[in-house]
Coordinates of C-alpha atoms and ligand atoms in Angstrom, one line a residue:
X1 CA -22.7 -0.8 -52.4
X2 CA -22.8 2.3 -50.8
X3 CA -20.0 4.1 -48.8
X4 CA -19.8 2.8 -45.7
X5 CA -17.3 5.1 -43.6
X6 CA -18.5 8.6 -41.3
X7 CA -16.1 10.6 -39.5
X8 CA -17.3 10.5 -36.1
X9 CA -19.1 13.2 -34.1
X10 CA -17.0 15.1 -32.3
X11 CA -18.7 14.0 -28.8
X12 CA -17.9 10.3 -29.4
X13 CA -14.6 11.1 -30.8
X14 CA -13.9 13.2 -27.1
X15 CA -15.6 10.0 -25.1
X16 CA -12.9 7.6 -26.4
X17 CA -10.1 10.3 -26.5
X18 CA -11.2 10.6 -22.8
X19 CA -10.9 6.7 -22.1
X20 CA -7.1 7.2 -22.6
X21 CA -6.8 10.4 -20.8
X22 CA -9.2 9.9 -18.1
X23 CA -9.1 6.7 -15.9
X24 CA -10.6 7.5 -12.6
X25 CA -11.0 11.0 -10.8
X26 CA -7.4 10.8 -9.8
X27 CA -6.2 11.3 -13.7
X28 CA -8.7 14.7 -13.8
X29 CA -6.9 15.9 -10.8
X30 CA -3.7 15.2 -12.4
X31 CA -4.9 17.6 -15.6
X32 CA -6.2 20.5 -13.7
X33 CA -3.2 20.6 -11.4
X34 CA -0.7 21.0 -14.4
X35 CA -2.8 23.7 -16.5
X36 CA -3.2 25.5 -13.6
X37 CA 1.0 24.9 -12.8
X38 CA 1.3 26.3 -16.9
X39 CA -1.4 28.6 -16.2
X40 CA 2.0 30.4 -13.4
X41 CA -0.4 30.3 -10.2
X42 CA 1.3 30.9 -6.8
X43 CA -1.5 29.3 -5.1
X44 CA -3.9 26.3 -6.1
X45 CA -6.3 25.2 -4.2
X46 CA -7.9 21.2 -4.9
X47 CA -11.6 20.7 -3.3
X48 CA -13.1 16.9 -3.4
X49 CA -15.6 15.1 -2.4
X50 CA -16.5 11.7 -2.4
X51 CA -13.1 10.6 -3.4
X52 CA -13.7 13.2 -6.8
X53 CA -16.9 11.0 -7.4
X54 CA -18.9 13.8 -6.6
X55 CA -16.6 17.0 -6.9
X56 CA -13.3 17.5 -8.3
X57 CA -12.3 21.6 -8.3
X58 CA -9.4 23.3 -8.8
X59 CA -8.7 26.9 -8.3
X60 CA -6.0 29.2 -9.4
X61 CA -4.2 32.6 -9.1
X62 CA -2.5 32.0 -12.7
X63 CA -3.2 34.2 -15.9
X64 CA -6.5 33.4 -16.8
X65 CA -8.2 33.0 -20.3
X66 CA -10.0 35.3 -22.7
X67 CA -12.9 34.7 -23.3
X68 CA -11.9 33.4 -27.1
X69 CA -9.5 31.0 -25.5
X70 CA -12.3 30.1 -22.4
X71 CA -14.4 28.2 -25.1
X72 CA -11.8 26.7 -27.0
X73 CA -9.7 25.0 -24.6
X74 CA -12.7 22.3 -24.5
X75 CA -11.7 21.9 -28.6
X76 CA -9.9 18.4 -29.5
X77 CA -6.1 19.7 -30.1
X78 CA -7.2 22.9 -28.9
X79 CA -3.4 24.2 -26.8
X80 CA -1.4 27.4 -26.3
X81 CA 2.1 25.5 -25.2
X82 CA 2.5 24.1 -28.9
X83 CA 2.9 25.2 -32.2
X84 CA 4.9 23.4 -34.0
X85 CA 6.0 19.7 -33.6
X86 CA 9.3 20.7 -33.1
X87 CA 8.0 22.1 -30.2
X88 CA 7.5 19.4 -29.1
X89 CA 11.6 18.5 -27.8
X90 CA 11.8 22.3 -25.9
X91 CA 8.9 21.7 -23.6
X92 CA 8.7 23.5 -20.7
X93 CA 4.9 23.1 -20.0
X94 CA 3.4 20.2 -18.2
X95 CA 0.7 20.0 -20.9
X96 CA 0.8 20.1 -24.9
X97 CA -1.5 17.6 -25.9
X98 CA -4.3 20.1 -25.8
X99 CA -6.5 17.3 -24.9
X100 CA -7.4 17.3 -21.9
X101 CA -9.8 19.9 -21.1
X102 CA -11.6 18.3 -23.9
X103 CA -11.1 15.0 -22.9
X104 CA -13.3 15.9 -19.4
X105 CA -15.5 18.0 -21.2
X106 CA -16.7 14.6 -22.4
X107 CA -17.6 12.7 -19.7
X108 CA -18.7 15.2 -16.8
X109 CA -20.7 18.4 -15.8
X110 CA -17.8 21.1 -16.3
X111 CA -17.7 24.3 -15.3
X112 CA -15.1 26.8 -16.0
X113 CA -15.0 30.5 -14.5
X114 CA -12.0 32.4 -15.9
X115 CA -10.5 35.9 -15.6
X116 CA -7.2 37.7 -16.7
X117 CA -5.7 40.2 -14.4
X118 CA -6.1 43.5 -16.9
X119 CA -9.7 42.6 -17.4
X120 CA -13.1 43.8 -15.0
X121 CA -15.1 40.7 -15.8
X122 CA -14.3 37.3 -16.4
X123 CA -16.2 34.2 -18.6
X124 CA -18.4 31.7 -17.0
X125 CA -18.9 28.4 -19.3
X126 CA -20.8 25.1 -18.6
X127 CA -20.5 22.2 -20.6
X128 CA -22.0 18.9 -20.3
X129 CA -20.8 15.5 -22.5
X130 CA -19.4 18.0 -24.6
X131 CA -22.1 20.5 -25.3
X132 CA -22.2 23.8 -24.3
X133 CA -25.1 24.3 -22.3
X134 CA -24.1 28.3 -20.8
X135 CA -22.2 31.0 -21.3
X136 CA -21.7 34.4 -19.5
X137 CA -19.5 37.0 -18.3
X138 CA -18.9 36.6 -14.6
X139 CA -17.6 38.6 -11.7
X140 CA -14.6 36.6 -10.3
X141 CA -11.2 36.6 -9.2
X142 CA -8.6 37.0 -11.4
X143 CA -7.1 32.8 -12.8
X144 CA -9.2 30.1 -12.9
X145 CA -12.0 27.8 -11.5
X146 CA -12.8 24.4 -12.9
X147 CA -15.3 22.4 -11.4
X148 CA -15.6 18.8 -12.7
X149 CA -18.8 17.1 -11.1
X150 CA -20.6 13.7 -11.7
X151 CA -17.6 12.4 -13.5
X152 CA -18.6 9.7 -16.5
X153 CA -22.4 10.3 -16.0
X154 CA -22.7 9.2 -19.3
X155 CA -21.0 6.3 -19.2
X156 CA -22.3 4.1 -16.6
X157 CA -20.0 1.4 -17.2
X158 CA -17.0 3.5 -16.0
X159 CA -18.5 4.7 -13.3
X160 CA -19.4 1.5 -12.0
X161 CA -15.7 0.8 -12.4
X162 CA -14.5 3.2 -10.1
X163 CA -13.5 2.0 -6.7
X164 CA -14.2 2.2 -3.0
X165 CA -13.8 6.0 -2.0
X166 CA -11.1 4.9 0.2
X167 CA -8.9 3.2 -2.8
X168 CA -10.0 6.5 -4.9
X169 CA -9.2 8.9 -2.6
X170 CA -5.4 7.3 -2.5
X171 CA -5.4 7.6 -5.8
X172 CA -6.3 11.6 -5.5
X173 CA -4.1 12.2 -2.5
X174 CA -1.0 10.1 -4.4
X175 CA -1.8 12.6 -7.6
X176 CA -1.8 15.7 -5.6
X177 CA 1.3 14.3 -4.1
X178 CA 3.2 14.2 -7.1
X179 CA 2.7 17.3 -8.1
X180 CA 3.3 19.1 -5.0
X181 CA 6.2 17.6 -4.8
X182 CA 7.5 18.7 -8.1
X183 CA 6.9 22.2 -6.9
X184 CA 7.6 23.4 -3.6
X185 CA 7.5 27.0 -5.0
X186 CA 3.6 27.1 -4.9
X187 CA 1.3 26.7 -2.3
X188 CA -0.8 23.5 -2.3
X189 CA -3.7 23.4 -0.8
X190 CA -5.9 19.9 -0.8
X191 CA -10.0 19.9 0.8
X192 CA -11.5 16.8 1.4
X193 CA -15.6 16.3 2.0
X194 CA -14.9 19.5 3.5
X195 CA -12.5 19.4 5.8
X196 CA -8.5 20.6 4.8
X197 CA -6.2 17.4 5.1
X198 CA -3.2 19.6 3.2
X199 CA -2.2 22.8 3.7
X200 CA 1.5 23.2 2.0
X201 CA 2.9 26.8 1.6
X202 CA 5.7 27.6 0.0
X203 CA 9.0 26.2 1.7
X204 CA 12.3 24.6 0.3
X205 CA 12.5 21.2 -1.4
X206 CA 12.9 19.7 2.3
X207 CA 10.3 21.3 4.6
X208 CA 7.7 20.3 0.9
X209 CA 8.4 17.2 2.0
X210 CA 8.1 17.1 5.6
X211 CA 5.1 19.1 5.4
X212 CA 3.8 16.1 3.2
X213 CA 4.7 13.0 5.1
X214 CA 5.0 14.1 8.1
X215 CA 7.4 16.0 11.1
X216 CA 9.4 12.2 11.6
X217 CA 10.3 12.1 7.9
X218 CA 13.1 15.0 8.3
X219 CA 15.5 12.8 10.4
X220 CA 15.4 10.6 7.4
X221 CA 16.7 12.4 4.3
X222 CA 19.7 12.3 3.5
X223 CA 20.5 15.0 0.4
X224 CA 21.9 14.4 -3.0
X225 CA 23.2 16.7 -4.9
X226 CA 25.6 16.4 -8.4
X227 CA 25.8 18.5 -11.5
X228 CA 27.2 16.9 -15.1
X229 CA 26.8 17.9 -18.3
X230 CA 24.2 15.8 -19.2
X231 CA 22.3 15.7 -15.9
X232 CA 21.6 17.8 -12.5
X233 CA 20.3 15.8 -9.5
X234 CA 19.0 17.7 -6.6
X235 CA 16.7 15.9 -4.0
X236 CA 17.4 13.2 -1.4
X237 CA 17.5 9.6 -0.3
X238 CA 16.1 8.1 3.0
X239 CA 18.4 6.7 5.0
X240 CA 18.4 2.9 4.2
X241 CA 17.3 2.1 7.9
X242 CA 13.9 3.5 7.2
X243 CA 13.6 1.7 3.9
X244 CA 10.0 0.2 4.2
X245 CA 8.0 -3.1 2.4
X246 CA 6.4 -1.2 0.3
X247 CA 7.2 0.9 -2.4
X248 CA 5.8 4.0 -0.8
X249 CA 8.0 6.8 -1.2
X250 CA 10.1 6.3 -4.4
X251 CA 9.7 9.6 -6.6
X252 CA 11.4 10.7 -9.6
X253 CA 10.9 13.9 -11.4
X254 CA 12.0 15.1 -14.5
X255 CA 12.0 18.4 -15.5
X256 CA 9.8 18.8 -12.8
X257 CA 7.7 16.4 -14.2
X258 CA 6.9 13.2 -12.0
X259 CA 7.9 9.8 -13.5
X260 CA 7.9 6.3 -13.4
X261 CA 10.9 4.5 -14.7
X262 CA 12.1 1.0 -13.3
X263 CA 15.1 1.4 -14.7
X264 CA 16.4 4.9 -12.8
X265 CA 14.5 2.3 -9.4
X266 CA 17.1 0.1 -10.4
X267 CA 20.2 2.5 -9.8
X268 CA 19.2 3.7 -6.7
X269 CA 18.2 0.1 -5.6
X270 CA 21.7 -1.1 -7.0
X271 CA 23.2 2.0 -4.4
X272 CA 21.7 0.9 -1.7
X273 CA 22.8 -2.6 -1.9
X274 CA 24.2 -4.3 0.9
X275 CA 22.9 -1.8 2.8
X276 CA 19.1 -2.5 2.8
X277 CA 17.2 -6.3 2.4
X278 CA 16.1 -7.4 -0.2
X279 CA 12.7 -6.7 -0.9
X280 CA 12.8 -3.7 1.2
X281 CA 12.0 -0.4 -1.0
X282 CA 14.5 2.7 0.0
X283 CA 12.2 6.1 0.1
X284 CA 13.9 9.1 -2.8
X285 CA 12.5 12.5 -3.5
X286 CA 15.4 12.9 -6.9
X287 CA 15.1 16.0 -8.8
X288 CA 16.2 15.3 -12.8
X289 CA 17.3 18.1 -14.8
X290 CA 18.0 17.4 -18.6
X291 CA 18.3 18.8 -21.9
X292 CA 14.4 18.6 -22.8
X293 CA 15.6 17.9 -26.3
X294 CA 16.8 14.8 -24.7
X295 CA 14.0 13.1 -23.6
X296 CA 10.5 12.3 -25.5
X297 CA 7.6 12.9 -23.0
X298 CA 5.3 11.4 -25.8
X299 CA 4.8 7.9 -25.2
X300 CA 2.3 7.4 -22.8
X301 CA -1.1 9.5 -22.9
X302 CA -0.6 10.4 -19.1
X303 CA 3.0 11.5 -19.2
X304 CA 4.5 9.2 -16.4
X305 CA 6.9 7.4 -19.0
X306 CA 9.0 8.6 -20.5
X307 CA 12.1 8.1 -22.7
X308 CA 15.6 9.4 -22.2
X309 CA 18.5 9.4 -25.4
X310 CA 20.9 7.8 -22.9
X311 CA 19.6 6.6 -20.4
X312 CA 22.6 4.1 -18.9
X313 CA 24.8 7.4 -18.5
X314 CA 22.1 8.0 -16.0
X315 CA 21.8 5.2 -14.8
X316 CA 26.0 5.3 -14.2
X317 CA 25.7 9.1 -12.5
X318 CA 22.5 8.7 -10.8
X319 CA 23.8 5.4 -8.7
X320 CA 27.5 6.7 -7.9
X321 CA 25.8 10.0 -6.7
X322 CA 23.7 8.2 -4.1
X323 CA 26.0 6.2 -3.4
X324 CA 28.3 8.7 -2.3
X325 CA 25.5 10.6 -0.7
X326 CA 24.9 8.0 1.4
X327 CA 29.0 7.0 1.9
X328 CA 29.3 11.2 2.7
X329 CA 26.9 11.1 5.1
X330 CA 28.9 8.0 7.2
X331 CA 25.2 5.4 6.6
X332 CA 27.1 2.5 6.1
X333 CA 29.2 1.9 8.8
X334 CA 26.5 2.8 11.7
X335 CA 24.3 0.0 10.3
X336 CA 24.9 -3.7 11.4
X337 CA 22.4 -5.6 9.1
X338 CA 24.4 -8.5 9.5
X339 CA 23.1 -8.6 13.3
X340 CA 19.6 -6.9 12.4
X341 CA 18.4 -9.8 10.0
X342 CA 19.9 -12.9 12.1
X343 CA 17.4 -11.2 14.6
X344 CA 15.0 -11.1 12.4
X345 CA 15.1 -14.8 11.4
X346 CA 14.7 -16.8 14.5
X347 CA 13.9 -19.9 12.3
X348 CA 16.5 -23.1 11.2
X349 CA 16.3 -23.7 8.0
X350 CA 18.8 -25.9 8.5
X351 CA 17.0 -29.2 7.9
X352 CA 13.9 -27.7 6.3
X353 CA 13.3 -28.6 2.7
X354 CA 9.8 -28.0 2.6
X355 CA 9.2 -24.4 1.2
X356 CA 11.7 -21.4 0.6
X357 CA 11.7 -18.9 3.6
X358 CA 9.1 -16.5 3.6
X359 CA 9.3 -13.2 4.1
X360 CA 7.4 -12.8 6.5
X361 CA 9.4 -10.9 9.9
X362 CA 7.9 -11.3 13.2
X363 CA 9.7 -7.6 14.5
X364 CA 8.8 -8.7 18.4
X365 CA 10.8 -11.9 18.3
X366 CA 13.1 -12.3 21.1
X367 CA 14.6 -15.7 21.5
X368 CA 13.9 -15.6 25.6
X369 CA 10.5 -15.0 25.6
X370 CA 9.1 -17.1 22.9
X371 CA 7.0 -19.2 25.3
X372 CA 5.3 -16.4 26.8
X373 CA 4.5 -14.6 23.5
X374 CA 2.8 -17.6 21.7
X375 CA 0.7 -17.2 24.7
X376 CA -0.3 -14.0 25.0
X377 CA -1.0 -14.3 21.0
X378 CA -3.1 -17.0 21.6
X379 CA -5.1 -15.6 24.4
X380 CA -7.7 -14.3 21.9
X381 CA -9.0 -17.2 20.3
X382 CA -8.8 -19.6 23.4
X383 CA -11.6 -18.1 24.5
X384 CA -14.2 -20.7 23.3
X385 CA -13.4 -24.3 22.7
X386 CA -15.4 -25.4 19.7
X387 CA -15.4 -28.5 17.1
X388 CA -16.7 -29.0 13.8
X389 CA -17.4 -30.7 11.0
X390 CA -13.4 -32.0 11.1
X391 CA -14.4 -34.8 14.1
X392 CA -14.7 -37.9 11.7
X393 CA -11.3 -36.5 10.1
X394 CA -9.8 -36.8 13.1
X395 CA -9.3 -39.9 15.8
X396 CA -6.4 -38.7 17.8
X397 CA -4.0 -41.0 19.3
X398 CA -5.2 -44.4 20.2
X399 CA -2.7 -46.5 19.7
X400 CA 0.9 -47.1 21.0
X401 CA 2.3 -47.5 17.7
X402 CA 2.0 -43.7 17.2
X403 CA 3.7 -42.7 20.0
X404 CA 6.1 -45.0 18.5
X405 CA 6.1 -43.0 15.7
X406 CA 6.4 -39.9 17.1
X407 CA 9.8 -40.1 18.4
X408 CA 11.2 -40.2 15.5
X409 CA 8.7 -37.3 14.2
X410 CA 9.1 -35.2 16.9
X411 CA 12.8 -35.3 17.9
X412 CA 13.1 -32.0 19.4
X413 CA 10.3 -32.2 21.2
X414 CA 10.9 -35.4 22.6
X415 CA 14.1 -34.4 23.9
X416 CA 12.9 -33.9 26.8
X417 CA 10.3 -36.9 27.6
X418 CA 12.0 -39.6 25.5
X419 CA 12.6 -41.5 27.9
X420 CA 8.8 -41.6 29.3
X421 CA 6.7 -41.9 25.5
X422 CA 9.3 -44.7 25.1
X423 CA 8.1 -46.7 27.6
X424 CA 4.6 -47.9 27.4
X425 CA 3.1 -46.9 30.5
X426 CA -0.4 -47.3 30.8
X427 CA -0.5 -44.4 33.4
X428 CA 0.9 -42.2 31.0
X429 CA -1.5 -43.2 27.9
X430 CA -4.0 -40.4 29.0
X431 CA -1.3 -37.9 28.9
X432 CA 0.0 -38.7 25.5
X433 CA -1.1 -36.0 23.3
X434 CA -2.2 -35.8 20.0
X435 CA -0.4 -33.4 18.3
X436 CA 3.5 -32.8 17.6
X437 CA 5.4 -29.9 16.5
X438 CA 7.8 -30.0 14.1
X439 CA 10.6 -27.3 13.2
X440 CA 8.6 -24.7 14.8
X441 CA 6.6 -24.9 11.9
X442 CA 4.2 -27.8 11.1
X443 CA 1.8 -29.0 14.0
X444 CA 1.4 -32.9 12.7
X445 CA -1.8 -34.4 14.3
X446 CA -3.1 -37.9 13.6
X447 CA -6.3 -38.7 11.2
X448 CA -8.0 -42.0 10.3
X449 CA -6.3 -42.2 7.6
X450 CA -3.0 -41.5 8.2
X451 CA -1.7 -37.8 8.9
X452 CA -2.4 -34.1 9.2
X453 CA 0.5 -31.7 8.9
X454 CA -0.7 -28.1 9.7
X455 CA 1.0 -25.1 8.6
X456 CA 1.0 -23.2 12.1
X457 CA 1.6 -19.7 10.9
X458 CA -1.7 -20.4 8.2
X459 CA -3.9 -21.9 10.1
X460 CA -3.4 -19.8 12.9
X461 CA -4.0 -16.7 10.6
X462 CA -7.5 -18.3 9.4
X463 CA -8.9 -18.8 12.5
X464 CA -8.0 -14.8 13.9
X465 CA -9.1 -14.0 10.1
X466 CA -12.8 -15.7 11.1
X467 CA -12.7 -14.7 14.3
X468 CA -12.2 -10.9 13.8
X469 CA -14.4 -10.8 10.1
X470 CA -17.1 -12.1 12.9
X471 CA -16.8 -9.6 15.0
X472 CA -16.2 -6.5 12.7
X473 CA -19.8 -7.6 10.7
X474 CA -21.6 -8.4 14.2
X475 CA -20.0 -5.5 15.4
X476 CA -19.5 -7.0 18.9
X477 CA -15.6 -7.0 19.2
X478 CA -14.4 -7.2 22.9
X479 CA -12.5 -4.2 24.3
X480 CA -10.5 -4.2 27.1
X481 CA -9.3 -0.7 28.0
X482 CA -6.2 1.2 28.5
X483 CA -4.8 2.6 31.6
X484 CA -3.4 5.3 29.7
X485 CA -4.4 6.8 26.1
X486 CA -1.7 5.5 23.3
X487 CA -0.7 7.9 21.2
X488 CA 1.0 7.2 17.7
X489 CA 2.1 9.4 15.1
X490 CA 1.5 8.8 11.4
X491 CA 1.6 11.3 7.8
X492 CA -1.3 13.0 7.0
X493 CA -1.3 10.6 4.0
X494 CA -1.2 7.4 6.6
X495 CA -4.2 9.5 8.9
X496 CA -6.3 9.3 5.6
X497 CA -5.8 5.6 5.1
X498 CA -7.1 5.4 8.8
X499 CA -10.0 7.1 8.9
X500 CA -12.5 5.3 7.3
X501 CA -11.8 2.4 8.7
X502 CA -12.6 3.6 12.1
X503 CA -15.6 2.2 11.9
X504 CA -15.0 -1.3 11.4
X505 CA -12.1 -1.0 14.3
X506 CA -14.3 -0.4 16.2
X507 CA -16.5 -3.0 15.5
X508 CA -13.5 -5.1 16.2
X509 CA -12.9 -4.0 20.1
X510 CA -10.5 -0.4 18.9
X511 CA -11.8 2.3 20.9
X512 CA -10.9 5.6 19.2
X513 CA -10.6 9.5 21.5
X514 CA -9.2 10.8 18.6
X515 CA -7.8 10.4 14.2
X516 CA -6.8 14.0 12.9
X517 CA -3.6 15.8 11.7
X518 CA -0.7 13.2 12.8
X519 CA -1.4 10.9 15.1
X520 CA -4.5 9.3 16.3
X521 CA -5.1 8.3 20.5
X522 CA -6.2 5.1 21.1
X523 CA -8.2 4.3 24.3
X524 CA -8.7 0.3 23.9
X525 CA -7.9 -2.3 22.2
X526 CA -9.7 -5.5 21.3
X527 CA -9.1 -8.2 24.0
X528 CA -6.0 -10.3 23.1
X529 CA -4.2 -7.8 21.2
X530 CA -1.2 -6.6 23.1
X531 CA -0.6 -2.8 23.1
X532 CA 3.4 -3.3 21.9
X533 CA 2.3 -4.5 19.2
X534 CA -0.4 -1.6 17.9
X535 CA 1.4 0.1 15.8
X536 CA 2.8 -2.7 14.1
X537 CA -0.7 -3.7 13.6
X538 CA -1.5 -0.1 12.5
X539 CA 1.7 0.0 10.2
X540 CA 0.5 -3.4 8.1
X541 CA -2.9 -2.1 7.6
X542 CA -1.6 1.3 5.8
X543 CA 0.6 -0.7 3.9
X544 CA -1.9 -3.3 3.0
X545 CA -4.3 -0.5 2.0
X546 CA -2.1 1.6 0.1
X547 CA -0.7 -2.1 -1.6
X548 CA -3.8 -3.1 -2.3
X549 CA -4.9 -3.6 -5.9
X550 CA -8.0 -2.2 -6.6
X551 CA -10.6 -4.8 -8.1
X552 CA -14.7 -5.7 -8.2
X553 CA -13.9 -7.7 -5.2
X554 CA -12.4 -4.8 -2.9
X555 CA -13.9 -5.0 0.9
X556 CA -12.6 -3.0 3.5
X557 CA -13.6 -5.8 5.8
X558 CA -12.2 -8.3 4.4
X559 CA -8.6 -6.1 3.9
X560 CA -8.8 -5.5 7.7
X561 CA -9.4 -8.9 8.7
X562 CA -6.8 -10.1 6.6
X563 CA -4.3 -7.4 7.8
X564 CA -5.1 -8.0 11.3
X565 CA -4.9 -12.0 11.0
X566 CA -1.4 -11.2 9.5
X567 CA -0.1 -9.0 12.3
X568 CA -1.3 -11.3 14.7
X569 CA -0.7 -14.9 14.0
X570 CA 1.5 -16.9 15.4
X571 CA 4.9 -17.2 13.4
X572 CA 6.6 -19.6 11.9
X573 CA 9.3 -20.5 14.5
X574 CA 7.6 -20.2 17.5
X575 CA 7.1 -22.8 20.1
X576 CA 4.2 -24.2 20.8
X577 CA 2.6 -26.3 24.1
X578 CA 0.6 -29.0 23.6
X579 CA -2.3 -26.7 24.3
X580 CA -1.8 -24.5 22.1
X581 CA -1.4 -26.7 19.1
X582 CA -4.5 -29.2 20.0
X583 CA -5.9 -25.6 20.4
X584 CA -5.5 -24.9 16.4
X585 CA -6.1 -28.1 15.1
X586 CA -9.7 -27.5 17.0
X587 CA -10.2 -24.1 15.7
X588 CA -8.8 -24.4 12.2
X589 CA -11.5 -27.2 11.5
X590 CA -14.3 -25.2 13.5
X591 CA -13.4 -23.0 10.8
X592 CA -15.7 -22.1 7.6
X593 CA -13.1 -22.3 4.9
X594 CA -10.4 -24.5 7.3
X595 CA -8.5 -25.6 4.1
X596 CA -6.6 -22.4 3.1
X597 CA -5.4 -19.1 5.0
X598 CA -7.5 -16.3 4.3
X599 CA -5.1 -15.6 1.6
X600 CA -5.7 -18.9 -0.5
X601 CA -2.7 -20.8 0.7
X602 CA -3.3 -24.6 1.5
X603 CA -3.3 -24.6 5.2
X604 CA -2.9 -28.6 5.6
X605 CA -1.9 -31.3 4.0
X606 CA -3.0 -35.0 4.6
X607 CA -0.5 -37.9 4.1
X608 CA -2.2 -41.3 3.9
X609 CA -1.5 -44.6 5.9
X610 CA -1.0 -46.6 2.2
X611 CA 1.2 -43.0 0.9
X612 CA 3.6 -43.7 3.7
X613 CA 3.1 -48.0 3.1
X614 CA 4.6 -47.6 -0.5
X615 CA 7.6 -45.5 0.5
X616 CA 8.2 -48.3 3.2
X617 CA 8.4 -50.6 -0.2
Ligands
ADP701 P1 -3.2 21.6 -23.0 O1 -2.7 21.5 -21.7 O2 -2.1 20.4 -23.6 O3 -2.8 22.5 -23.6 P2 -5.4 20.8 -22.0 O4 -6.7 20.9 -22.7 O5 -5.5 20.8 -20.6 O6 -4.5 20.8 -23.1 O7 -6.2 22.7 -21.8 C1 -6.1 23.6 -22.9 C2 -5.7 24.6 -22.9 O8 -6.5 25.5 -22.3 C3 -4.3 25.2 -22.4 O9 -3.0 25.0 -23.7 C4 -4.4 26.8 -21.8 O10 -4.4 27.5 -22.8 C5 -6.0 26.6 -21.1 N1 -6.0 26.0 -20.0 C6 -6.5 25.4 -19.4 N2 -6.5 25.3 -18.1 C7 -5.9 26.3 -17.7 C8 -5.6 27.0 -16.4 N3 -5.9 26.7 -15.2 N4 -5.5 28.4 -16.5 C9 -5.1 29.3 -17.8 N5 -5.3 28.2 -18.7 C10 -6.1 27.5 -18.8
MG702 MG1 -3.5 20.4 -19.5

């Protein structure tokens, strides 16, 4: 039989390699920014259009390339950064694999312009899908400009796999942050769709963090400094009280390279032990300097994971220096987390054996305002009462036996009225309600075949979710105008998340007079949304967008409705009046999908009389 093995043509090999290096626009951003840093640039400008799908351009004032180097830079395994395998252990540059430009050029339209300082003119090269289209002499400033257009133009499957612009832009900005935070001595600029999103002038490290995350970050930072034989640590940790529900601001840089390390993250978490609640994430921005010989960066193609020779020692040093800083800045005694956590969890779990506690917390909880709050939060969904296909299931309370049942199902509620419901008084009959609240968590109601146990929080989430979805899609959310505009402050990155949601939010009933820089001005709110809750709603929304694991079904409308319903739904632990309980039952069964919450968890269960009968054998 004839030989069948062939070497793959270069452009195919490059496309395959590209799969490893370039997953999305943000990967290109990372590679180009790193090349600019390696070239010694002091100013680096990043320009993206359509979250990088249409254009990613990086302009630097670094050392540039000669004509020959410019041409060679697109070859696979072409690098100026290492010569021998030994150099791998003495790395002082970001790149070294010589693959990035070759990979990018295999899957996009690339235009390179570059000039070295001593030269009069520079070189321009255009490459499309690994094929050199043109090479010319050009007049261009010293340094390099690379434009990457129409990413994945020749791999439609990969292009289709890209997420919405919101999601892709978030990745781009994340990458930009990582690089910018590691290099405060370089001036970085980011332009998104023509408007300047970030301008980060040369500064010290603290100032860089503040420029990236907003002015309010400054007061949150506690410095960390430590120098030992094996490790030098510098940077900042966030004060415990500013720990977040999401993992947003956690940065390790090892020799100026952003890395991910669950192990080192654990070292920090354990230093914060007792100071923050479980499930909360402290912020940190830490630079670790180690001997390049003691690490191996090569274990991951995108170079975000590295191997340390002696991780245990690093762990111990890191943990103790973070602890030291927390102590030195007197963080620990100031906070009284005992009290805080009690305030935050008003529920009484002692008798509840049904579910482990959830992390959801009602930050506005005020034990003296229970009743008022529940009224207020329900107003928006009280508007229209409607019935649905549940009528057949639901028969209301028809017999006295039921009333007696209720005396033990709803002990709490019955205490004040036990007398009247114990006596079978005909006059009272029509006032006897058909719903009962159990442990401020479940609403019990009767159906033909037995009883219905409804989770109040999940049910109300479902109701609000469908309401919001309806409002967004038919664009008819009712607004209440605010007397005084409400000004809220966010970081630039958070503002970038809110901006694309503006239309949808307005359809829900929000009115904005401006969303820019670091602030949002709100002039109107959806009916029933209290002013005091707006910042919580928006923070929750931002954190939900950040946490969203992008998948094919990603829809901002859906995410928005989910997030809002989560923020506004009446919480577990809230006492509900009779009419509120009934309203929830009615509204729930008028929903399109009453069975599950927006996050796909059961909203109610039924317990049949036959099941009860069995228990009484
Ligand atoms: P690597 O960075 O791993 O060496 P790349 O494919 O990213 O591989 O780049 C190939 C080479 O092109 C680099 O080694 C460098 O010599 C040159 N190069 C790339 N970008 C720039 C730039 N912005 N300025 C100067 N030289 C560059
Ligand atoms: Mg590189």
